[in-house]
Amino acid sequence: MRDFLPAEKSRRERVLAVIRERYRVHGFDEIETPVMEEHGRLHAGIGGDNEKLAYNVLKRGLDADAIRAAADDPAALTDLGLRYDLTVPLARFYATNRGQLPTVFRSIQVAPVWRAERPQKGRYRQFVQCDIDIMGDASSRAESELITATLDTLDALRLDGATVRINDRRVLDWMLDSFGFTAAERPGVLITIDKLDKIGPAGVAAELRDRGASASAADAFEAFLVRPMTLEYNPYGERQIRKLLPQGAPDEVVAHLVGIGEAVAAARGAQETPLVFDPFLVRGMGYYTGTIFELAHPSVDYSLGGGGRYDGMIGGFLGQEIPAVGFSIGFERIVDLVPALDDVAPEAVVLVHDRDVPDAELLAHKAAVTARGVRVRLEHRTKNLKALLERAAADGYTTFATVSAGAPAGSLEFKPLA
């Protein structure tokens, strides 16, 4: 959890303003949810490993006897927790407010979340997520809208060249079935598959055997991973998808993935879509039911965001199945990659005044400048004027003027700081 000095806070807000503006252009509306949710909702088994990282909030009014009585059941000590993502709160929000929302609801959430991570570079215990979600649309158009809006937002942030890796949980389930893995083995197998980029085919096969997975299934999967393949280039589409899957992939899911690519390409006016099919993309959240995707950029070797379809979650709160899909940008991961957004910094003035300037005169000078919509800071003149002005420039101020007692209104001479 970090502090942000004024210059860094200003930069973060400018980036967030671009993200919000581009999301709104694509027809999404911003909502806000509480930072805390009920403990049972956050630990309902749908948040994957993030549930283990949740910050729980002690019940109010517990005495020593109550704490000792709950020693064997820590969950009995808490009834609330800080949200570890924005999707679980959104599902609860939609279930609560559905009657006041359109049939197909497109939401924006830009807010902090909390996880008890081990702090390290790029991982924080409090961080901002930027989510867009569509509820009420079961068609592939929803995924296409989310991907298009996200790529457009990165373009506006001058992060050109982004691509989206895409897969479908239904393809993963079918593929594991075709190799012979049992339903009971599937969660552990997915955890191992998710390590493919790090440990390679041989490492995945060895770990599957160490986990006690079916030997014939592990052998079949390893043989598939190391099969000979032609080096021909296939752009995203049916040919690429079927080439990367075992024979007999379900036509309905393949058509769903192909349709997303065609719609995104049309929206971006491109011959080829910036999508890449990855049959081993897993994503760890337990609530995904269909399409899953991750945002990649050539400047870094980690994802900048991701999401997927979670059609089953809202039904858990509403008692009725509602299709839903979302895409989240990892704000902390992109903010340092974004180049300077302002070609010309907005005017901001420092009024450096002598100590004998009456408050009434000083505030009158300030009011005359702020009336033009210009930001103003008042500073006492110091012996080291150069250091004072350098600090103001670092904080985003562009010009300064000195104010002496008795100076008539409108007589100040403004000079550039740089």
CSV table of C-alpha atoms in Angstrom, one decimal:
chain,number,residue,atom,x,y,z
A,1,MET,CA,0.0,0.0,0.0
A,2,ARG,CA,1.6,3.2,-1.2
A,3,ASP,CA,1.5,7.0,-0.8
A,4,PHE,CA,1.5,9.1,-4.0
A,5,LEU,CA,3.2,12.5,-4.2
A,6,PRO,CA,1.3,15.3,-6.1
A,7,ALA,CA,3.1,14.8,-9.4
A,8,GLU,CA,2.5,11.1,-9.5
A,9,LYS,CA,-1.1,11.4,-8.3
A,10,SER,CA,-1.7,13.9,-11.1
A,11,ARG,CA,-0.3,11.5,-13.7
A,12,ARG,CA,-2.4,8.6,-12.4
A,13,GLU,CA,-5.5,10.7,-12.6
A,14,ARG,CA,-4.8,11.8,-16.2
A,15,VAL,CA,-4.4,8.2,-17.2
A,16,LEU,CA,-7.6,7.2,-15.4
A,17,ALA,CA,-9.4,10.1,-17.1
A,18,VAL,CA,-8.4,8.7,-20.5
A,19,ILE,CA,-9.6,5.2,-19.5
A,20,ARG,CA,-12.9,6.4,-18.3
A,21,GLU,CA,-13.5,8.6,-21.3
A,22,ARG,CA,-12.8,5.8,-23.8
A,23,TYR,CA,-15.0,3.4,-21.9
A,24,ARG,CA,-17.9,5.9,-21.9
A,25,VAL,CA,-17.5,6.5,-25.6
A,26,HIS,CA,-18.2,2.7,-26.1
A,27,GLY,CA,-21.5,3.0,-24.2
A,28,PHE,CA,-20.4,1.9,-20.7
A,29,ASP,CA,-21.8,3.6,-17.5
A,30,GLU,CA,-19.8,4.0,-14.3
A,31,ILE,CA,-21.1,2.5,-11.0
A,32,GLU,CA,-19.6,2.4,-7.5
A,33,THR,CA,-19.8,-0.4,-5.0
A,34,PRO,CA,-18.7,-0.5,-1.3
A,35,VAL,CA,-15.2,-1.5,-0.5
A,36,MET,CA,-16.5,-4.3,1.8
A,37,GLU,CA,-18.7,-7.3,1.0
A,38,GLU,CA,-20.2,-10.0,3.2
A,39,HIS,CA,-17.6,-12.6,4.3
A,40,GLY,CA,-19.7,-15.5,2.9
A,41,ARG,CA,-20.0,-13.8,-0.5
A,42,LEU,CA,-16.2,-13.3,-0.8
A,43,HIS,CA,-15.6,-16.9,0.3
A,44,ALA,CA,-18.2,-18.7,-1.8
A,45,GLY,CA,-15.6,-20.7,-3.7
A,46,ILE,CA,-15.8,-18.6,-6.9
A,47,GLY,CA,-12.7,-16.4,-6.4
A,48,GLY,CA,-10.0,-19.0,-6.7
A,49,ASP,CA,-6.8,-18.4,-4.9
A,50,ASN,CA,-7.8,-14.8,-4.3
A,51,GLU,CA,-10.1,-15.9,-1.6
A,52,LYS,CA,-7.1,-17.0,0.4
A,53,LEU,CA,-5.7,-13.5,0.0
A,54,ALA,CA,-8.8,-11.6,1.3
A,55,TYR,CA,-8.6,-9.2,4.2
A,56,ASN,CA,-11.3,-10.1,6.6
A,57,VAL,CA,-12.9,-7.7,9.1
A,58,LEU,CA,-13.5,-8.7,12.7
A,59,LYS,CA,-17.1,-8.6,13.9
A,60,ARG,CA,-17.7,-5.6,16.2
A,61,GLY,CA,-18.1,-6.1,19.9
A,62,LEU,CA,-16.3,-9.4,20.3
A,63,ASP,CA,-15.0,-10.0,23.8
A,64,ALA,CA,-12.1,-12.3,24.8
A,65,ASP,CA,-14.5,-15.3,25.5
A,66,ALA,CA,-16.0,-15.0,22.0
A,67,ILE,CA,-12.6,-14.9,20.4
A,68,ARG,CA,-11.4,-18.0,22.3
A,69,ALA,CA,-14.6,-19.8,21.4
A,70,ALA,CA,-14.0,-19.2,17.8
A,71,ALA,CA,-10.3,-20.3,17.9
A,72,ASP,CA,-11.0,-23.4,15.8
A,73,ASP,CA,-13.1,-21.5,13.3
A,74,PRO,CA,-11.6,-18.2,12.3
A,75,ALA,CA,-14.5,-17.5,9.9
A,76,ALA,CA,-16.7,-17.2,12.9
A,77,LEU,CA,-14.8,-14.1,13.9
A,78,THR,CA,-15.6,-12.1,10.7
A,79,ASP,CA,-18.7,-11.1,8.9
A,80,LEU,CA,-17.2,-8.7,6.3
A,81,GLY,CA,-14.1,-8.4,4.1
A,82,LEU,CA,-12.4,-6.1,1.8
A,83,ARG,CA,-13.1,-6.9,-1.9
A,84,TYR,CA,-10.3,-8.7,-3.6
A,85,ASP,CA,-11.7,-7.9,-7.1
A,86,LEU,CA,-14.6,-6.0,-8.6
A,87,THR,CA,-16.5,-8.8,-10.2
A,88,VAL,CA,-18.0,-10.4,-7.1
A,89,PRO,CA,-19.3,-7.0,-5.9
A,90,LEU,CA,-20.7,-6.3,-9.4
A,91,ALA,CA,-22.6,-9.6,-9.4
A,92,ARG,CA,-24.1,-8.6,-6.1
A,93,PHE,CA,-24.8,-5.1,-7.3
A,94,TYR,CA,-26.6,-6.4,-10.4
A,95,ALA,CA,-28.7,-8.8,-8.5
A,96,THR,CA,-29.7,-6.0,-6.0
A,97,ASN,CA,-30.5,-3.3,-8.6
A,98,ARG,CA,-31.6,-5.3,-11.7
A,99,GLY,CA,-35.0,-3.7,-11.8
A,100,GLN,CA,-33.5,-0.3,-12.3
A,101,LEU,CA,-31.0,-1.3,-15.0
A,102,PRO,CA,-31.4,-1.9,-18.8
A,103,THR,CA,-31.8,-5.4,-20.1
A,104,VAL,CA,-28.2,-5.4,-21.4
A,105,PHE,CA,-26.2,-3.4,-18.9
A,106,ARG,CA,-22.7,-2.2,-19.6
A,107,SER,CA,-20.8,-1.1,-16.5
A,108,ILE,CA,-17.6,0.6,-15.7
A,109,GLN,CA,-15.8,0.2,-12.3
A,110,VAL,CA,-12.6,1.9,-11.5
A,111,ALA,CA,-11.6,1.4,-7.9
A,112,PRO,CA,-9.1,-0.1,-5.5
A,113,VAL,CA,-9.1,-3.7,-4.4
A,114,TRP,CA,-7.1,-5.4,-1.6
A,115,ARG,CA,-5.2,-8.7,-1.5
A,116,ALA,CA,-2.8,-9.9,1.2
A,117,GLU,CA,0.0,-10.4,-1.4
A,118,ARG,CA,3.6,-10.8,-0.6
A,119,PRO,CA,4.8,-7.3,-1.7
A,120,GLN,CA,7.2,-7.3,-4.6
A,121,LYS,CA,7.8,-5.4,-7.8
A,122,GLY,CA,4.5,-5.1,-9.6
A,123,ARG,CA,2.4,-6.7,-6.8
A,124,TYR,CA,0.8,-4.6,-4.2
A,125,ARG,CA,-1.7,-5.2,-1.4
A,126,GLN,CA,-3.8,-2.3,-2.6
A,127,PHE,CA,-4.2,-1.6,-6.3
A,128,VAL,CA,-6.6,-0.1,-8.8
A,129,GLN,CA,-8.6,-2.2,-11.2
A,130,CYS,CA,-10.4,-0.8,-14.3
A,131,ASP,CA,-13.2,-3.1,-15.2
A,132,ILE,CA,-15.8,-3.1,-17.9
A,133,ASP,CA,-18.6,-5.7,-17.9
A,134,ILE,CA,-21.6,-6.6,-20.0
A,135,MET,CA,-24.6,-8.4,-18.3
A,136,GLY,CA,-27.6,-9.7,-20.2
A,137,ASP,CA,-25.9,-10.6,-23.5
A,138,ALA,CA,-25.1,-14.2,-24.2
A,139,SER,CA,-23.8,-13.6,-27.7
A,140,SER,CA,-20.2,-13.2,-28.8
A,141,ARG,CA,-21.0,-9.6,-29.5
A,142,ALA,CA,-20.4,-8.9,-25.8
A,143,GLU,CA,-16.9,-10.2,-25.9
A,144,SER,CA,-16.2,-8.3,-29.1
A,145,GLU,CA,-17.4,-5.0,-27.6
A,146,LEU,CA,-15.2,-5.5,-24.5
A,147,ILE,CA,-12.1,-6.4,-26.5
A,148,THR,CA,-12.7,-3.5,-29.0
A,149,ALA,CA,-13.2,-1.0,-26.1
A,150,THR,CA,-10.1,-2.2,-24.3
A,151,LEU,CA,-7.8,-2.1,-27.4
A,152,ASP,CA,-9.2,1.4,-28.2
A,153,THR,CA,-8.3,2.5,-24.7
A,154,LEU,CA,-4.8,1.3,-25.0
A,155,ASP,CA,-4.5,3.1,-28.4
A,156,ALA,CA,-5.7,6.3,-26.6
A,157,LEU,CA,-2.9,5.8,-24.0
A,158,ARG,CA,-0.4,5.5,-26.9
A,159,LEU,CA,0.3,1.8,-26.1
A,160,ASP,CA,0.1,0.6,-29.7
A,161,GLY,CA,0.6,-3.0,-30.7
A,162,ALA,CA,-1.4,-4.6,-28.0
A,163,THR,CA,-2.9,-8.1,-28.7
A,164,VAL,CA,-5.4,-10.3,-26.9
A,165,ARG,CA,-4.7,-13.9,-26.2
A,166,ILE,CA,-8.0,-15.8,-26.2
A,167,ASN,CA,-9.4,-19.2,-25.3
A,168,ASP,CA,-12.6,-20.8,-24.0
A,169,ARG,CA,-13.1,-22.8,-20.9
A,170,ARG,CA,-15.4,-25.1,-22.8
A,171,VAL,CA,-12.5,-25.9,-25.2
A,172,LEU,CA,-10.2,-26.6,-22.2
A,173,ASP,CA,-12.8,-29.0,-20.7
A,174,TRP,CA,-13.4,-30.8,-24.0
A,175,MET,CA,-9.6,-31.1,-24.6
A,176,LEU,CA,-9.0,-32.6,-21.1
A,177,ASP,CA,-11.8,-35.0,-21.6
A,178,SER,CA,-10.4,-36.0,-25.0
A,179,PHE,CA,-7.1,-36.8,-23.4
A,180,GLY,CA,-8.8,-38.9,-20.7
A,181,PHE,CA,-8.4,-36.8,-17.6
A,182,THR,CA,-11.3,-37.3,-15.1
A,183,ALA,CA,-13.5,-34.6,-13.8
A,184,ALA,CA,-11.9,-34.9,-10.4
A,185,GLU,CA,-8.4,-34.4,-11.9
A,186,ARG,CA,-9.3,-31.4,-13.9
A,187,PRO,CA,-8.6,-28.6,-11.3
A,188,GLY,CA,-5.1,-29.8,-10.6
A,189,VAL,CA,-4.4,-30.4,-14.3
A,190,LEU,CA,-5.4,-26.8,-15.1
A,191,ILE,CA,-3.0,-25.5,-12.5
A,192,THR,CA,-0.2,-27.5,-14.1
A,193,ILE,CA,-1.2,-26.5,-17.7
A,194,ASP,CA,-1.1,-22.8,-16.6
A,195,LYS,CA,2.7,-23.3,-16.0
A,196,LEU,CA,3.4,-24.4,-19.6
A,197,ASP,CA,5.2,-21.2,-20.6
A,198,LYS,CA,7.5,-21.5,-17.6
A,199,ILE,CA,8.3,-25.3,-17.4
A,200,GLY,CA,7.7,-26.5,-20.9
A,201,PRO,CA,6.0,-29.7,-22.2
A,202,ALA,CA,8.3,-32.1,-20.4
A,203,GLY,CA,7.9,-30.2,-17.1
A,204,VAL,CA,4.1,-30.2,-17.5
A,205,ALA,CA,4.0,-33.9,-18.2
A,206,ALA,CA,6.3,-34.6,-15.2
A,207,GLU,CA,4.2,-32.6,-12.8
A,208,LEU,CA,1.0,-34.2,-14.0
A,209,ARG,CA,2.5,-37.6,-13.2
A,210,ASP,CA,3.7,-36.3,-9.8
A,211,ARG,CA,0.1,-35.2,-9.1
A,212,GLY,CA,-1.1,-38.7,-9.8
A,213,ALA,CA,-3.0,-37.9,-12.9
A,214,SER,CA,-4.0,-40.8,-15.1
A,215,ALA,CA,-0.9,-42.1,-16.8
A,216,SER,CA,-2.6,-42.7,-20.2
A,217,ALA,CA,-4.0,-39.2,-20.1
A,218,ALA,CA,-0.7,-37.6,-19.2
A,219,ASP,CA,1.0,-39.6,-22.0
A,220,ALA,CA,-1.6,-38.5,-24.5
A,221,PHE,CA,-1.3,-34.9,-23.5
A,222,GLU,CA,2.5,-34.9,-23.7
A,223,ALA,CA,2.4,-36.5,-27.2
A,224,PHE,CA,0.0,-33.7,-28.2
A,225,LEU,CA,2.3,-31.0,-26.9
A,226,VAL,CA,5.4,-32.3,-28.8
A,227,ARG,CA,3.6,-33.3,-32.0
A,228,PRO,CA,5.3,-32.1,-35.2
A,229,MET,CA,3.7,-29.1,-36.7
A,230,THR,CA,4.1,-27.2,-40.0
A,231,LEU,CA,5.5,-23.7,-39.7
A,232,GLU,CA,2.9,-22.0,-41.9
A,233,TYR,CA,1.5,-18.8,-40.7
A,234,ASN,CA,-2.2,-18.7,-40.0
A,235,PRO,CA,-3.9,-15.5,-39.0
A,236,TYR,CA,-6.5,-15.7,-36.2
A,237,GLY,CA,-9.5,-17.6,-37.5
A,238,GLU,CA,-10.9,-21.1,-37.8
A,239,ARG,CA,-7.7,-22.5,-39.4
A,240,GLN,CA,-5.5,-21.2,-36.6
A,241,ILE,CA,-7.9,-22.4,-33.9
A,242,ARG,CA,-8.4,-25.9,-35.3
A,243,LYS,CA,-4.6,-26.4,-36.0
A,244,LEU,CA,-3.8,-25.7,-32.3
A,245,LEU,CA,-6.5,-28.1,-31.0
A,246,PRO,CA,-6.9,-31.9,-31.2
A,247,GLN,CA,-9.1,-33.3,-34.0
A,248,GLY,CA,-12.8,-32.9,-33.4
A,249,ALA,CA,-13.0,-29.6,-31.5
A,250,PRO,CA,-16.7,-28.6,-30.9
A,251,ASP,CA,-18.0,-26.6,-33.9
A,252,GLU,CA,-20.1,-24.3,-31.8
A,253,VAL,CA,-17.2,-23.1,-29.6
A,254,VAL,CA,-14.9,-22.7,-32.6
A,255,ALA,CA,-17.6,-20.6,-34.4
A,256,HIS,CA,-18.0,-18.5,-31.2
A,257,LEU,CA,-14.3,-17.7,-31.2
A,258,VAL,CA,-14.1,-17.1,-34.9
A,259,GLY,CA,-17.1,-14.7,-34.7
A,260,ILE,CA,-15.3,-12.6,-32.0
A,261,GLY,CA,-12.3,-12.2,-34.2
A,262,GLU,CA,-14.3,-11.2,-37.3
A,263,ALA,CA,-16.3,-8.5,-35.3
A,264,VAL,CA,-13.1,-7.1,-33.7
A,265,ALA,CA,-11.3,-6.9,-37.0
A,266,ALA,CA,-14.3,-5.1,-38.5
A,267,ALA,CA,-14.6,-2.7,-35.7
A,268,ARG,CA,-10.9,-1.8,-35.9
A,269,GLY,CA,-10.9,-1.6,-39.7
A,270,ALA,CA,-8.1,-4.1,-40.0
A,271,GLN,CA,-7.5,-7.0,-42.3
A,272,GLU,CA,-6.3,-9.1,-39.4
A,273,THR,CA,-7.6,-9.0,-35.8
A,274,PRO,CA,-5.1,-8.4,-33.0
A,275,LEU,CA,-6.3,-11.7,-31.4
A,276,VAL,CA,-4.1,-14.8,-30.8
A,277,PHE,CA,-5.7,-18.2,-30.0
A,278,ASP,CA,-4.0,-19.9,-27.1
A,279,PRO,CA,-5.5,-23.3,-26.3
A,280,PHE,CA,-3.6,-23.4,-23.0
A,281,LEU,CA,-4.7,-20.1,-21.6
A,282,VAL,CA,-6.3,-21.0,-18.3
A,283,ARG,CA,-6.9,-17.9,-16.0
A,284,GLY,CA,-7.3,-18.9,-12.4
A,285,MET,CA,-10.6,-17.5,-11.4
A,286,GLY,CA,-13.0,-20.2,-10.6
A,287,TYR,CA,-16.1,-18.4,-12.0
A,288,TYR,CA,-15.2,-18.4,-15.7
A,289,THR,CA,-17.6,-20.5,-17.8
A,290,GLY,CA,-16.7,-19.7,-21.4
A,291,THR,CA,-14.5,-17.2,-23.3
A,292,ILE,CA,-11.3,-16.1,-21.4
A,293,PHE,CA,-8.7,-13.6,-22.6
A,294,GLU,CA,-5.6,-11.8,-21.5
A,295,LEU,CA,-4.1,-8.5,-22.7
A,296,ALA,CA,-0.5,-8.6,-24.0
A,297,HIS,CA,1.9,-5.8,-25.1
A,298,PRO,CA,5.3,-6.3,-26.8
A,299,SER,CA,7.0,-4.0,-24.3
A,300,VAL,CA,6.6,-6.4,-21.4
A,301,ASP,CA,6.5,-10.2,-20.8
A,302,TYR,CA,3.5,-10.2,-18.5
A,303,SER,CA,-0.2,-9.6,-19.1
A,304,LEU,CA,-1.7,-6.1,-18.7
A,305,GLY,CA,-5.2,-7.4,-17.9
A,306,GLY,CA,-7.7,-10.1,-18.6
A,307,GLY,CA,-11.2,-11.3,-18.2
A,308,GLY,CA,-13.8,-13.7,-19.4
A,309,ARG,CA,-17.4,-14.9,-19.3
A,310,TYR,CA,-18.9,-15.8,-16.0
A,311,ASP,CA,-22.5,-16.8,-16.8
A,312,GLY,CA,-23.0,-18.7,-13.5
A,313,MET,CA,-22.1,-16.1,-10.9
A,314,ILE,CA,-25.1,-13.7,-10.9
A,315,GLY,CA,-27.5,-16.7,-10.7
A,316,GLY,CA,-26.0,-17.5,-7.4
A,317,PHE,CA,-27.3,-14.2,-6.0
A,318,LEU,CA,-30.5,-13.9,-8.1
A,319,GLY,CA,-31.6,-17.5,-8.5
A,320,GLN,CA,-31.8,-16.9,-12.2
A,321,GLU,CA,-29.1,-17.4,-14.8
A,322,ILE,CA,-27.8,-14.1,-16.3
A,323,PRO,CA,-25.1,-14.1,-18.9
A,324,ALA,CA,-22.1,-11.9,-18.0
A,325,VAL,CA,-18.7,-11.2,-19.3
A,326,GLY,CA,-16.0,-8.7,-18.2
A,327,PHE,CA,-12.5,-7.3,-19.1
A,328,SER,CA,-10.2,-5.8,-16.5
A,329,ILE,CA,-7.1,-3.6,-17.1
A,330,GLY,CA,-4.4,-3.9,-14.5
A,331,PHE,CA,-4.0,-0.2,-13.9
A,332,GLU,CA,-0.8,-0.5,-11.8
A,333,ARG,CA,0.8,-2.5,-14.7
A,334,ILE,CA,0.0,0.0,-17.4
A,335,VAL,CA,0.4,3.4,-15.7
A,336,ASP,CA,4.2,3.3,-15.8
A,337,LEU,CA,4.2,2.2,-19.4
A,338,VAL,CA,2.1,5.1,-20.6
A,339,PRO,CA,4.1,7.9,-22.2
A,340,ALA,CA,3.4,11.6,-21.4
A,341,LEU,CA,-0.2,12.2,-22.4
A,342,ASP,CA,-0.1,16.0,-22.5
A,343,ASP,CA,1.8,17.5,-25.5
A,344,VAL,CA,1.2,21.0,-23.9
A,345,ALA,CA,0.9,21.2,-20.2
A,346,PRO,CA,-2.1,23.2,-19.0
A,347,GLU,CA,-1.2,26.6,-17.6
A,348,ALA,CA,-0.6,26.6,-13.8
A,349,VAL,CA,0.8,29.6,-12.0
A,350,VAL,CA,2.9,30.1,-8.8
A,351,LEU,CA,2.5,33.5,-7.1
A,352,VAL,CA,5.7,34.1,-5.2
A,353,HIS,CA,5.0,36.8,-2.7
A,354,ASP,CA,6.9,38.9,-0.1
A,355,ARG,CA,5.9,38.3,3.5
A,356,ASP,CA,4.6,41.8,3.9
A,357,VAL,CA,1.9,41.5,1.2
A,358,PRO,CA,-1.5,41.9,2.9
A,359,ASP,CA,-3.7,38.8,2.7
A,360,ALA,CA,-6.5,40.9,1.0
A,361,GLU,CA,-4.1,42.0,-1.8
A,362,LEU,CA,-2.7,38.5,-2.2
A,363,LEU,CA,-6.1,36.8,-2.4
A,364,ALA,CA,-7.3,39.4,-4.9
A,365,HIS,CA,-4.3,38.6,-7.2
A,366,LYS,CA,-5.1,34.9,-6.9
A,367,ALA,CA,-8.8,35.4,-7.6
A,368,ALA,CA,-8.0,37.4,-10.8
A,369,VAL,CA,-5.9,34.4,-12.1
A,370,THR,CA,-8.3,31.6,-11.0
A,371,ALA,CA,-11.2,33.5,-12.7
A,372,ARG,CA,-9.5,32.5,-15.9
A,373,GLY,CA,-9.7,28.8,-14.9
A,374,VAL,CA,-6.0,28.7,-14.2
A,375,ARG,CA,-4.5,26.7,-11.3
A,376,VAL,CA,-2.7,28.9,-8.7
A,377,ARG,CA,-0.4,28.2,-5.8
A,378,LEU,CA,0.8,30.8,-3.3
A,379,GLU,CA,4.4,30.6,-2.1
A,380,HIS,CA,6.4,32.7,0.3
A,381,ARG,CA,9.6,34.0,-1.3
A,382,THR,CA,12.6,32.2,0.1
A,383,LYS,CA,16.3,32.8,-0.1
A,384,ASN,CA,16.7,29.9,-2.5
A,385,LEU,CA,14.2,31.0,-5.1
A,386,LYS,CA,15.6,28.7,-7.7
A,387,ALA,CA,14.9,25.6,-5.6
A,388,LEU,CA,11.3,26.8,-4.9
A,389,LEU,CA,10.7,27.3,-8.6
A,390,GLU,CA,12.2,23.9,-9.6
A,391,ARG,CA,9.9,22.2,-7.1
A,392,ALA,CA,6.9,24.0,-8.5
A,393,ALA,CA,7.9,22.9,-12.0
A,394,ALA,CA,8.2,19.3,-10.9
A,395,ASP,CA,4.7,19.6,-9.5
A,396,GLY,CA,3.3,20.6,-12.9
A,397,TYR,CA,3.4,24.4,-12.7
A,398,THR,CA,4.3,26.3,-15.9
A,399,THR,CA,4.6,30.0,-15.0
A,400,PHE,CA,5.3,32.2,-12.0
A,401,ALA,CA,4.9,35.9,-11.0
A,402,THR,CA,6.3,37.8,-8.0
A,403,VAL,CA,3.9,39.8,-5.9
A,404,SER,CA,5.0,42.8,-3.9
A,405,ALA,CA,2.9,44.8,-1.4
A,406,GLY,CA,0.8,47.5,-3.2
A,407,ALA,CA,1.1,46.0,-6.6
A,408,PRO,CA,-2.1,47.0,-8.5
A,409,ALA,CA,-4.4,44.3,-9.8
A,410,GLY,CA,-3.6,43.2,-13.3
A,411,SER,CA,0.0,44.4,-13.1
A,412,LEU,CA,1.7,41.0,-12.5
A,413,GLU,CA,4.4,39.9,-14.9
A,414,PHE,CA,4.2,36.1,-15.7
A,415,LYS,CA,7.3,34.2,-16.7
A,416,PRO,CA,7.8,30.6,-17.8
A,417,LEU,CA,9.2,28.2,-15.3
A,418,ALA,CA,11.1,26.2,-17.9
